[in-house]
Amino acid sequence: MNAFEYAAPRTLDEALAVLGEHGDEARVIAGGTALVTMMRQRLLSPGYLVSLREISGLDRIEAANGDVGIGALVTHREVETSPLVQERIPVLADTFRRVASVRIRNMATVGGALAHADPNQDPPVTLIALGARVEIRGAGGRRELPVEEFFHDYYESALEPGEVVTGVVVPRLPAASGAAYVKFLPRTADDYATVAVAATVSLEPDGERCRAARIALGSVGVTPIRALAAEGLLVGQQLGAELLLAAGEAITGAVDPLNDHRGSAAYKKEMAAVMVGRALTQAWDAARASSRTRP
Ligand SMILES: Cc1cc2nc3c(=O)[nH]c(=O)nc-3n(C[C@H](O)[C@H](O)[C@H](O)COP(=O)(O)OP(=O)(O)OC[C@H]3O[C@@H](n4cnc5c(N)ncnc54)[C@H](O)[C@@H]3O)c2cc1C
């Protein structure tokens, strides 16, 4: 690993000033689970590390106007075990629980899960399906982007030089809605996904027909993707084998997986269609249950 200087500013403004001063030489460090590995492998050699860990306010999970705000420094384990997340958005707690091992989840942060922009990560998939927004701060001010627009390419995000992810805002699902996250990982339970799918389904008042749905996938291309064509097929329909087949076909056309040690591209394409069927079935069942308990 290269030698580097280390700063641990106490405010975001201070961190942004240090990042601005050192330009390309500087890198933010949060949990360090990805960055330190990349530095050890000499894939990155930053001369300056700017830790976010002393900055207060970035480690909160809070309810805000029906949404849930999660700060960039909140760890995966904190999302997984948060009573607020478990109660309001159980699929998100479930997704974070599926990441690696407890050791990793105790260190890795929500901001790191986004900024690292690895298409094999779990949290971005569910955040896209939930319609979450990422909050970004830079010297020029604050901006917000839908999570699905945040990923530009393999390990490349919408972050401009000197910008920092400060958190995500996750909207509450409407009444009569359900969500599911399915992670297909045939090797070990702490591996990255071979294919991952998150789906949300909201039902009409009849408790059967789909009013709106969102589907997102991970590990099927250079970024996590949203499957708009498949979503469009679901609206107004009831769940059934033919519908799932059609959605699966639309998925096969939408994904472009890489051949790697987790499977061939052809295998991942087939599994993407299968996993979408499973996620939709689970989300639909949950939506039906939710519609039955609607006040
Ligand atoms: C062995 C192992 C297995 C793993 N398995 C999985 C898995 O199955 N699924 C999964 O989803 N994840 C998995 N992870 C975690 C994932 O790959 C990343 O390591 C993790 O999400 C990075 O979070 P971090 O807080 O440690 O980021 P860091 O390592 O601190 O930073 C990662 C990158 O993001 C940047 N960054 C971090 N925070 C910010 C911020 N707030 N603003 C701007 N830039 C920022 C850094 O500059 C760096 O470029 C695994 C990690 C390891 C080590």
Short mmCIF file of C-alpha atoms and ligand atoms in Angstrom, two decimals:
data_model
loop_
_atom_site.label_atom_id
_atom_site.label_comp_id
_atom_site.label_asym_id
_atom_site.label_seq_id
_atom_site.Cartn_x
_atom_site.Cartn_y
_atom_site.Cartn_z
CA MET A 1 0.00 0.00 0.00
CA ASN A 2 1.23 3.53 -0.78
CA ALA A 3 1.96 6.13 1.91
CA PHE A 4 -0.85 8.62 2.43
CA GLU A 5 -1.91 11.50 4.62
CA TYR A 6 -5.09 11.19 6.65
CA ALA A 7 -7.61 13.84 7.66
CA ALA A 8 -10.62 13.35 9.92
CA PRO A 9 -12.58 16.61 9.67
CA ARG A 10 -15.40 17.28 12.11
CA THR A 11 -17.73 19.02 9.69
CA LEU A 12 -18.91 18.34 6.16
CA ASP A 13 -17.80 21.81 5.02
CA GLU A 14 -14.30 21.08 6.29
CA ALA A 15 -14.28 17.71 4.48
CA LEU A 16 -15.42 19.36 1.23
CA ALA A 17 -12.68 22.00 1.59
CA VAL A 18 -9.99 19.32 2.05
CA LEU A 19 -11.33 17.35 -0.94
CA GLY A 20 -11.32 20.54 -3.03
CA GLU A 21 -7.78 21.41 -1.98
CA HIS A 22 -6.30 18.00 -2.85
CA GLY A 23 -8.31 17.25 -6.02
CA ASP A 24 -7.69 13.86 -7.65
CA GLU A 25 -5.10 12.99 -4.98
CA ALA A 26 -7.81 12.76 -2.29
CA ARG A 27 -10.34 10.01 -1.58
CA VAL A 28 -13.15 9.79 0.90
CA ILE A 29 -12.94 6.82 3.27
CA ALA A 30 -16.01 5.57 5.16
CA GLY A 31 -16.03 1.90 6.26
CA GLY A 32 -12.85 1.19 4.30
CA THR A 33 -14.00 -2.33 3.32
CA ALA A 34 -13.56 -1.68 -0.41
CA LEU A 35 -11.08 1.19 -0.45
CA VAL A 36 -8.43 -0.43 1.74
CA THR A 37 -8.58 -3.64 -0.33
CA MET A 38 -8.17 -1.65 -3.54
CA MET A 39 -5.23 0.23 -2.03
CA ARG A 40 -3.60 -3.02 -0.89
CA GLN A 41 -3.99 -4.36 -4.42
CA ARG A 42 -2.55 -1.08 -5.77
CA LEU A 43 -5.64 -0.48 -7.87
CA LEU A 44 -5.86 2.91 -6.16
CA SER A 45 -3.05 4.95 -4.60
CA PRO A 46 -4.56 8.10 -3.12
CA GLY A 47 -2.11 10.48 -1.43
CA TYR A 48 -4.80 11.84 0.88
CA LEU A 49 -7.62 10.04 2.71
CA VAL A 50 -10.50 12.08 4.08
CA SER A 51 -12.43 10.14 6.71
CA LEU A 52 -16.11 10.98 7.22
CA ARG A 53 -16.32 9.20 10.56
CA GLU A 54 -15.94 12.25 12.83
CA ILE A 55 -18.68 14.20 11.08
CA SER A 56 -21.81 14.23 13.20
CA GLY A 57 -25.25 13.85 11.67
CA LEU A 58 -24.27 11.41 8.92
CA ASP A 59 -24.95 8.37 11.12
CA ARG A 60 -28.68 8.80 11.65
CA ILE A 61 -31.71 6.85 10.55
CA GLU A 62 -34.81 9.01 10.88
CA ALA A 63 -38.42 9.30 9.79
CA ALA A 64 -39.15 12.41 7.72
CA ASN A 65 -42.64 13.14 6.32
CA GLY A 66 -43.40 9.45 5.79
CA ASP A 67 -39.99 8.85 4.18
CA VAL A 68 -37.02 7.28 5.94
CA GLY A 69 -33.72 9.18 5.75
CA ILE A 70 -30.54 7.13 6.19
CA GLY A 71 -27.21 8.93 6.62
CA ALA A 72 -24.18 7.97 4.54
CA LEU A 73 -22.24 6.76 7.59
CA VAL A 74 -24.93 4.36 8.82
CA THR A 75 -23.50 0.85 8.64
CA HIS A 76 -25.13 -2.07 6.87
CA ARG A 77 -25.67 -3.76 10.22
CA GLU A 78 -27.41 -0.67 11.61
CA VAL A 79 -29.86 -0.65 8.68
CA GLU A 80 -30.44 -4.38 9.10
CA THR A 81 -31.23 -4.06 12.81
CA SER A 82 -32.99 -0.66 12.84
CA PRO A 83 -36.51 -0.97 14.36
CA LEU A 84 -37.66 1.93 12.15
CA VAL A 85 -36.43 0.26 8.94
CA GLN A 86 -37.75 -3.14 10.01
CA GLU A 87 -41.17 -1.65 10.67
CA ARG A 88 -41.46 0.73 7.68
CA ILE A 89 -39.37 -0.92 4.95
CA PRO A 90 -38.68 -4.54 5.99
CA VAL A 91 -37.37 -5.40 2.51
CA LEU A 92 -34.50 -2.97 3.05
CA ALA A 93 -33.51 -4.53 6.38
CA ASP A 94 -33.69 -7.91 4.66
CA THR A 95 -31.49 -6.72 1.78
CA PHE A 96 -28.76 -5.37 4.04
CA ARG A 97 -28.87 -8.63 6.02
CA ARG A 98 -27.94 -10.47 2.81
CA VAL A 99 -24.63 -8.57 2.42
CA ALA A 100 -21.47 -10.60 3.08
CA SER A 101 -20.80 -11.39 6.77
CA VAL A 102 -21.57 -9.57 10.04
CA ARG A 103 -17.92 -8.42 10.17
CA ILE A 104 -18.28 -6.65 6.83
CA ARG A 105 -21.75 -5.34 7.66
CA ASN A 106 -20.44 -3.79 10.88
CA MET A 107 -17.99 -1.67 8.87
CA ALA A 108 -19.47 -1.04 5.39
CA THR A 109 -21.64 2.07 5.11
CA VAL A 110 -24.66 3.13 3.10
CA GLY A 111 -22.65 5.89 1.40
CA GLY A 112 -19.93 3.39 0.49
CA ALA A 113 -22.51 0.96 -0.91
CA LEU A 114 -23.53 3.68 -3.38
CA ALA A 115 -20.27 5.52 -4.12
CA HIS A 116 -18.30 2.32 -4.70
CA ALA A 117 -20.67 1.65 -7.66
CA ASP A 118 -19.94 -2.07 -7.89
CA PRO A 119 -22.82 -3.60 -9.91
CA ASN A 120 -22.72 -6.73 -7.73
CA GLN A 121 -23.73 -4.94 -4.53
CA ASP A 122 -27.09 -5.67 -2.91
CA PRO A 123 -28.37 -2.38 -1.43
CA PRO A 124 -28.58 -0.38 -4.70
CA VAL A 125 -30.93 -2.96 -6.22
CA THR A 126 -33.56 -2.61 -3.50
CA LEU A 127 -33.07 1.15 -3.23
CA ILE A 128 -33.88 1.45 -6.96
CA ALA A 129 -36.98 -0.74 -6.63
CA LEU A 130 -38.14 1.40 -3.71
CA GLY A 131 -37.69 4.64 -5.67
CA ALA A 132 -35.07 5.99 -3.22
CA ARG A 133 -33.11 9.19 -3.80
CA VAL A 134 -29.43 9.76 -3.07
CA GLU A 135 -28.36 13.02 -1.40
CA ILE A 136 -25.09 14.56 -2.58
CA ARG A 137 -23.11 17.52 -1.25
CA GLY A 138 -20.29 19.36 -3.00
CA ALA A 139 -18.64 22.76 -2.93
CA GLY A 140 -21.45 23.99 -5.23
CA GLY A 141 -24.22 22.93 -2.83
CA ARG A 142 -26.64 20.06 -2.38
CA ARG A 143 -28.35 17.94 -5.02
CA GLU A 144 -30.52 14.82 -5.08
CA LEU A 145 -30.78 12.08 -7.70
CA PRO A 146 -32.98 9.00 -8.02
CA VAL A 147 -30.70 6.07 -7.13
CA GLU A 148 -31.33 4.54 -10.58
CA GLU A 149 -29.64 7.59 -12.17
CA PHE A 150 -26.65 7.49 -9.85
CA PHE A 151 -24.79 4.62 -11.55
CA HIS A 152 -23.04 5.48 -14.83
CA ASP A 153 -20.70 2.56 -15.56
CA TYR A 154 -18.62 -0.19 -13.96
CA TYR A 155 -17.45 1.40 -10.66
CA GLU A 156 -18.47 4.83 -11.99
CA SER A 157 -21.13 6.98 -10.40
CA ALA A 158 -22.65 10.42 -10.94
CA LEU A 159 -20.40 11.88 -8.23
CA GLU A 160 -18.38 14.83 -9.52
CA PRO A 161 -14.86 15.39 -8.16
CA GLY A 162 -15.05 16.70 -4.60
CA GLU A 163 -18.65 15.55 -4.06
CA VAL A 164 -19.76 13.36 -1.17
CA VAL A 165 -22.81 11.15 -0.68
CA THR A 166 -24.54 12.35 2.49
CA GLY A 167 -27.44 9.90 2.61
CA VAL A 168 -30.46 8.31 0.97
CA VAL A 169 -34.15 9.04 1.32
CA VAL A 170 -36.45 6.06 1.00
CA PRO A 171 -40.16 6.74 0.38
CA ARG A 172 -42.81 4.69 2.12
CA LEU A 173 -44.65 2.24 -0.13
CA PRO A 174 -48.32 3.08 -0.70
CA ALA A 175 -51.09 1.01 0.94
CA ALA A 176 -51.75 -2.43 -0.60
CA SER A 177 -48.10 -2.81 -1.63
CA GLY A 178 -45.51 -5.51 -1.16
CA ALA A 179 -41.79 -5.83 -1.82
CA ALA A 180 -39.25 -8.62 -2.07
CA TYR A 181 -35.50 -9.05 -2.54
CA VAL A 182 -34.12 -12.31 -3.88
CA LYS A 183 -30.41 -13.00 -4.12
CA PHE A 184 -29.22 -16.01 -6.07
CA LEU A 185 -25.81 -17.10 -4.82
CA PRO A 186 -25.04 -20.75 -5.39
CA ARG A 187 -21.52 -20.67 -3.91
CA THR A 188 -21.42 -19.45 -0.29
CA ALA A 189 -23.93 -17.46 1.80
CA ASP A 190 -21.54 -14.50 2.15
CA ASP A 191 -20.76 -14.18 -1.57
CA TYR A 192 -21.82 -11.44 -3.96
CA ALA A 193 -24.94 -12.31 -5.97
CA THR A 194 -24.83 -14.25 -9.23
CA VAL A 195 -28.11 -12.47 -9.94
CA ALA A 196 -30.15 -10.28 -7.58
CA VAL A 197 -33.67 -8.90 -8.02
CA ALA A 198 -35.83 -6.50 -6.02
CA ALA A 199 -39.48 -5.95 -6.86
CA THR A 200 -42.29 -3.81 -5.49
CA VAL A 201 -45.94 -4.29 -6.42
CA SER A 202 -48.86 -2.00 -5.55
CA LEU A 203 -52.39 -3.34 -6.10
CA GLU A 204 -55.67 -1.81 -7.19
CA PRO A 205 -58.50 -1.67 -4.59
CA ASP A 206 -59.66 -5.13 -5.82
CA GLY A 207 -56.56 -6.54 -4.11
CA GLU A 208 -55.52 -8.52 -7.22
CA ARG A 209 -54.66 -6.31 -10.22
CA CYS A 210 -51.35 -4.48 -10.36
CA ARG A 211 -51.54 -0.68 -10.17
CA ALA A 212 -47.78 -0.06 -10.28
CA ALA A 213 -44.62 -2.13 -10.05
CA ARG A 214 -40.87 -1.56 -10.00
CA ILE A 215 -38.22 -4.16 -10.77
CA ALA A 216 -34.46 -3.71 -10.33
CA LEU A 217 -31.61 -6.15 -10.89
CA GLY A 218 -27.99 -6.44 -9.82
CA SER A 219 -25.05 -8.46 -11.18
CA VAL A 220 -26.54 -8.42 -14.69
CA GLY A 221 -24.50 -5.65 -16.32
CA VAL A 222 -22.04 -2.86 -15.61
CA THR A 223 -24.52 -1.08 -13.34
CA PRO A 224 -27.62 -2.15 -11.41
CA ILE A 225 -30.60 -1.70 -13.74
CA ARG A 226 -34.30 -0.94 -13.61
CA ALA A 227 -36.43 -3.19 -15.85
CA LEU A 228 -38.93 -0.69 -17.26
CA ALA A 229 -40.26 -2.88 -20.11
CA ALA A 230 -41.11 -5.74 -17.73
CA GLU A 231 -42.72 -3.31 -15.29
CA GLY A 232 -44.95 -1.98 -18.08
CA LEU A 233 -46.32 -5.46 -18.79
CA LEU A 234 -47.61 -5.83 -15.24
CA VAL A 235 -49.83 -2.78 -14.93
CA GLY A 236 -53.55 -3.68 -14.88
CA GLN A 237 -52.77 -7.42 -14.82
CA GLN A 238 -53.35 -10.21 -12.33
CA LEU A 239 -50.49 -12.46 -11.29
CA GLY A 240 -50.30 -15.66 -13.34
CA ALA A 241 -47.90 -18.03 -15.08
CA GLU A 242 -48.26 -16.34 -18.49
CA LEU A 243 -47.60 -12.91 -17.08
CA LEU A 244 -44.47 -14.11 -15.28
CA LEU A 245 -43.28 -15.77 -18.49
CA ALA A 246 -43.75 -12.53 -20.44
CA ALA A 247 -41.98 -10.52 -17.72
CA GLY A 248 -39.12 -13.04 -17.77
CA GLU A 249 -38.77 -12.68 -21.54
CA ALA A 250 -38.65 -8.90 -21.21
CA ILE A 251 -35.93 -9.28 -18.58
CA THR A 252 -33.84 -11.54 -20.81
CA GLY A 253 -33.82 -8.78 -23.41
CA ALA A 254 -32.94 -6.08 -20.90
CA VAL A 255 -29.91 -7.56 -19.13
CA ASP A 256 -26.33 -7.81 -20.39
CA PRO A 257 -24.39 -9.83 -17.79
CA LEU A 258 -20.66 -10.48 -17.81
CA ASN A 259 -19.09 -13.93 -18.01
CA ASP A 260 -17.24 -14.47 -14.75
CA HIS A 261 -16.49 -17.03 -12.04
CA ARG A 262 -20.09 -16.78 -10.79
CA GLY A 263 -21.52 -17.98 -14.10
CA SER A 264 -21.65 -17.51 -17.86
CA ALA A 265 -23.59 -14.60 -19.32
CA ALA A 266 -26.14 -17.04 -20.81
CA TYR A 267 -26.72 -18.73 -17.45
CA LYS A 268 -27.15 -15.39 -15.66
CA LYS A 269 -29.68 -14.26 -18.29
CA GLU A 270 -31.79 -17.35 -17.68
CA MET A 271 -31.48 -16.99 -13.91
CA ALA A 272 -32.46 -13.31 -14.12
CA ALA A 273 -35.79 -14.31 -15.68
CA VAL A 274 -36.34 -17.00 -13.03
CA MET A 275 -35.42 -14.70 -10.15
CA VAL A 276 -37.71 -11.93 -11.42
CA GLY A 277 -40.58 -14.44 -11.37
CA ARG A 278 -39.78 -15.34 -7.77
CA ALA A 279 -39.42 -11.74 -6.63
CA LEU A 280 -42.68 -10.70 -8.30
CA THR A 281 -44.56 -13.64 -6.78
CA GLN A 282 -43.28 -12.79 -3.29
CA ALA A 283 -43.96 -9.06 -3.70
CA TRP A 284 -47.49 -9.75 -5.06
CA ASP A 285 -48.27 -12.09 -2.14
CA ALA A 286 -47.08 -9.44 0.30
CA ALA A 287 -49.17 -6.79 -1.47
CA ARG A 288 -52.28 -9.02 -1.26
CA ALA A 289 -51.68 -9.53 2.46
CA SER A 290 -51.23 -5.79 2.90
CA SER A 291 -54.45 -5.04 0.99
CA ARG A 292 -56.38 -7.43 3.27
CA THR A 293 -55.20 -5.56 6.38
CA ARG A 294 -55.88 -2.11 4.90
CA PRO A 295 -57.99 0.00 7.28
C1 LIG B 1 -15.16 -9.73 1.38
C2 LIG B 1 -16.27 -8.73 1.07
C3 LIG B 1 -17.48 -9.21 0.63
C4 LIG B 1 -18.51 -8.32 0.33
N1 LIG B 1 -19.71 -8.79 -0.11
C5 LIG B 1 -20.70 -7.93 -0.42
C6 LIG B 1 -21.96 -8.41 -0.91
O1 LIG B 1 -22.22 -9.59 -1.06
N2 LIG B 1 -22.91 -7.47 -1.21
C7 LIG B 1 -22.70 -6.13 -1.06
O2 LIG B 1 -23.62 -5.36 -1.33
N3 LIG B 1 -21.53 -5.67 -0.57
C8 LIG B 1 -20.54 -6.52 -0.25
N4 LIG B 1 -19.36 -6.05 0.24
C9 LIG B 1 -19.25 -4.61 0.55
C10 LIG B 1 -19.00 -3.75 -0.67
O3 LIG B 1 -18.31 -4.43 -1.69
C11 LIG B 1 -18.16 -2.52 -0.31
O4 LIG B 1 -16.94 -2.96 0.28
C12 LIG B 1 -18.86 -1.60 0.66
O5 LIG B 1 -20.17 -1.32 0.28
C13 LIG B 1 -18.11 -0.26 0.72
O6 LIG B 1 -18.57 0.48 1.82
P1 LIG B 1 -17.52 1.24 2.75
O7 LIG B 1 -18.29 2.14 3.65
O8 LIG B 1 -16.58 0.28 3.40
O9 LIG B 1 -16.75 2.12 1.66
P2 LIG B 1 -15.19 2.46 1.55
O10 LIG B 1 -14.39 1.23 1.35
O11 LIG B 1 -14.79 3.37 2.65
O12 LIG B 1 -15.22 3.31 0.18
C14 LIG B 1 -15.55 2.69 -1.04
C15 LIG B 1 -15.54 3.74 -2.15
O13 LIG B 1 -16.61 4.67 -1.95
C16 LIG B 1 -16.11 5.99 -1.71
N5 LIG B 1 -16.97 6.53 -0.64
C17 LIG B 1 -17.32 5.90 0.52
N6 LIG B 1 -18.23 6.64 1.18
C18 LIG B 1 -18.43 7.74 0.43
C19 LIG B 1 -19.29 8.87 0.57
N7 LIG B 1 -20.12 9.02 1.61
N8 LIG B 1 -19.26 9.82 -0.40
C20 LIG B 1 -18.44 9.70 -1.48
N9 LIG B 1 -17.62 8.65 -1.67
C21 LIG B 1 -17.63 7.69 -0.73
C22 LIG B 1 -14.64 5.83 -1.34
O14 LIG B 1 -13.90 6.96 -1.72
C23 LIG B 1 -14.27 4.61 -2.18
O15 LIG B 1 -14.04 4.99 -3.51
C24 LIG B 1 -18.31 -6.91 0.52
C25 LIG B 1 -17.07 -6.44 0.96
C26 LIG B 1 -16.05 -7.33 1.23
C27 LIG B 1 -14.72 -6.79 1.71
#
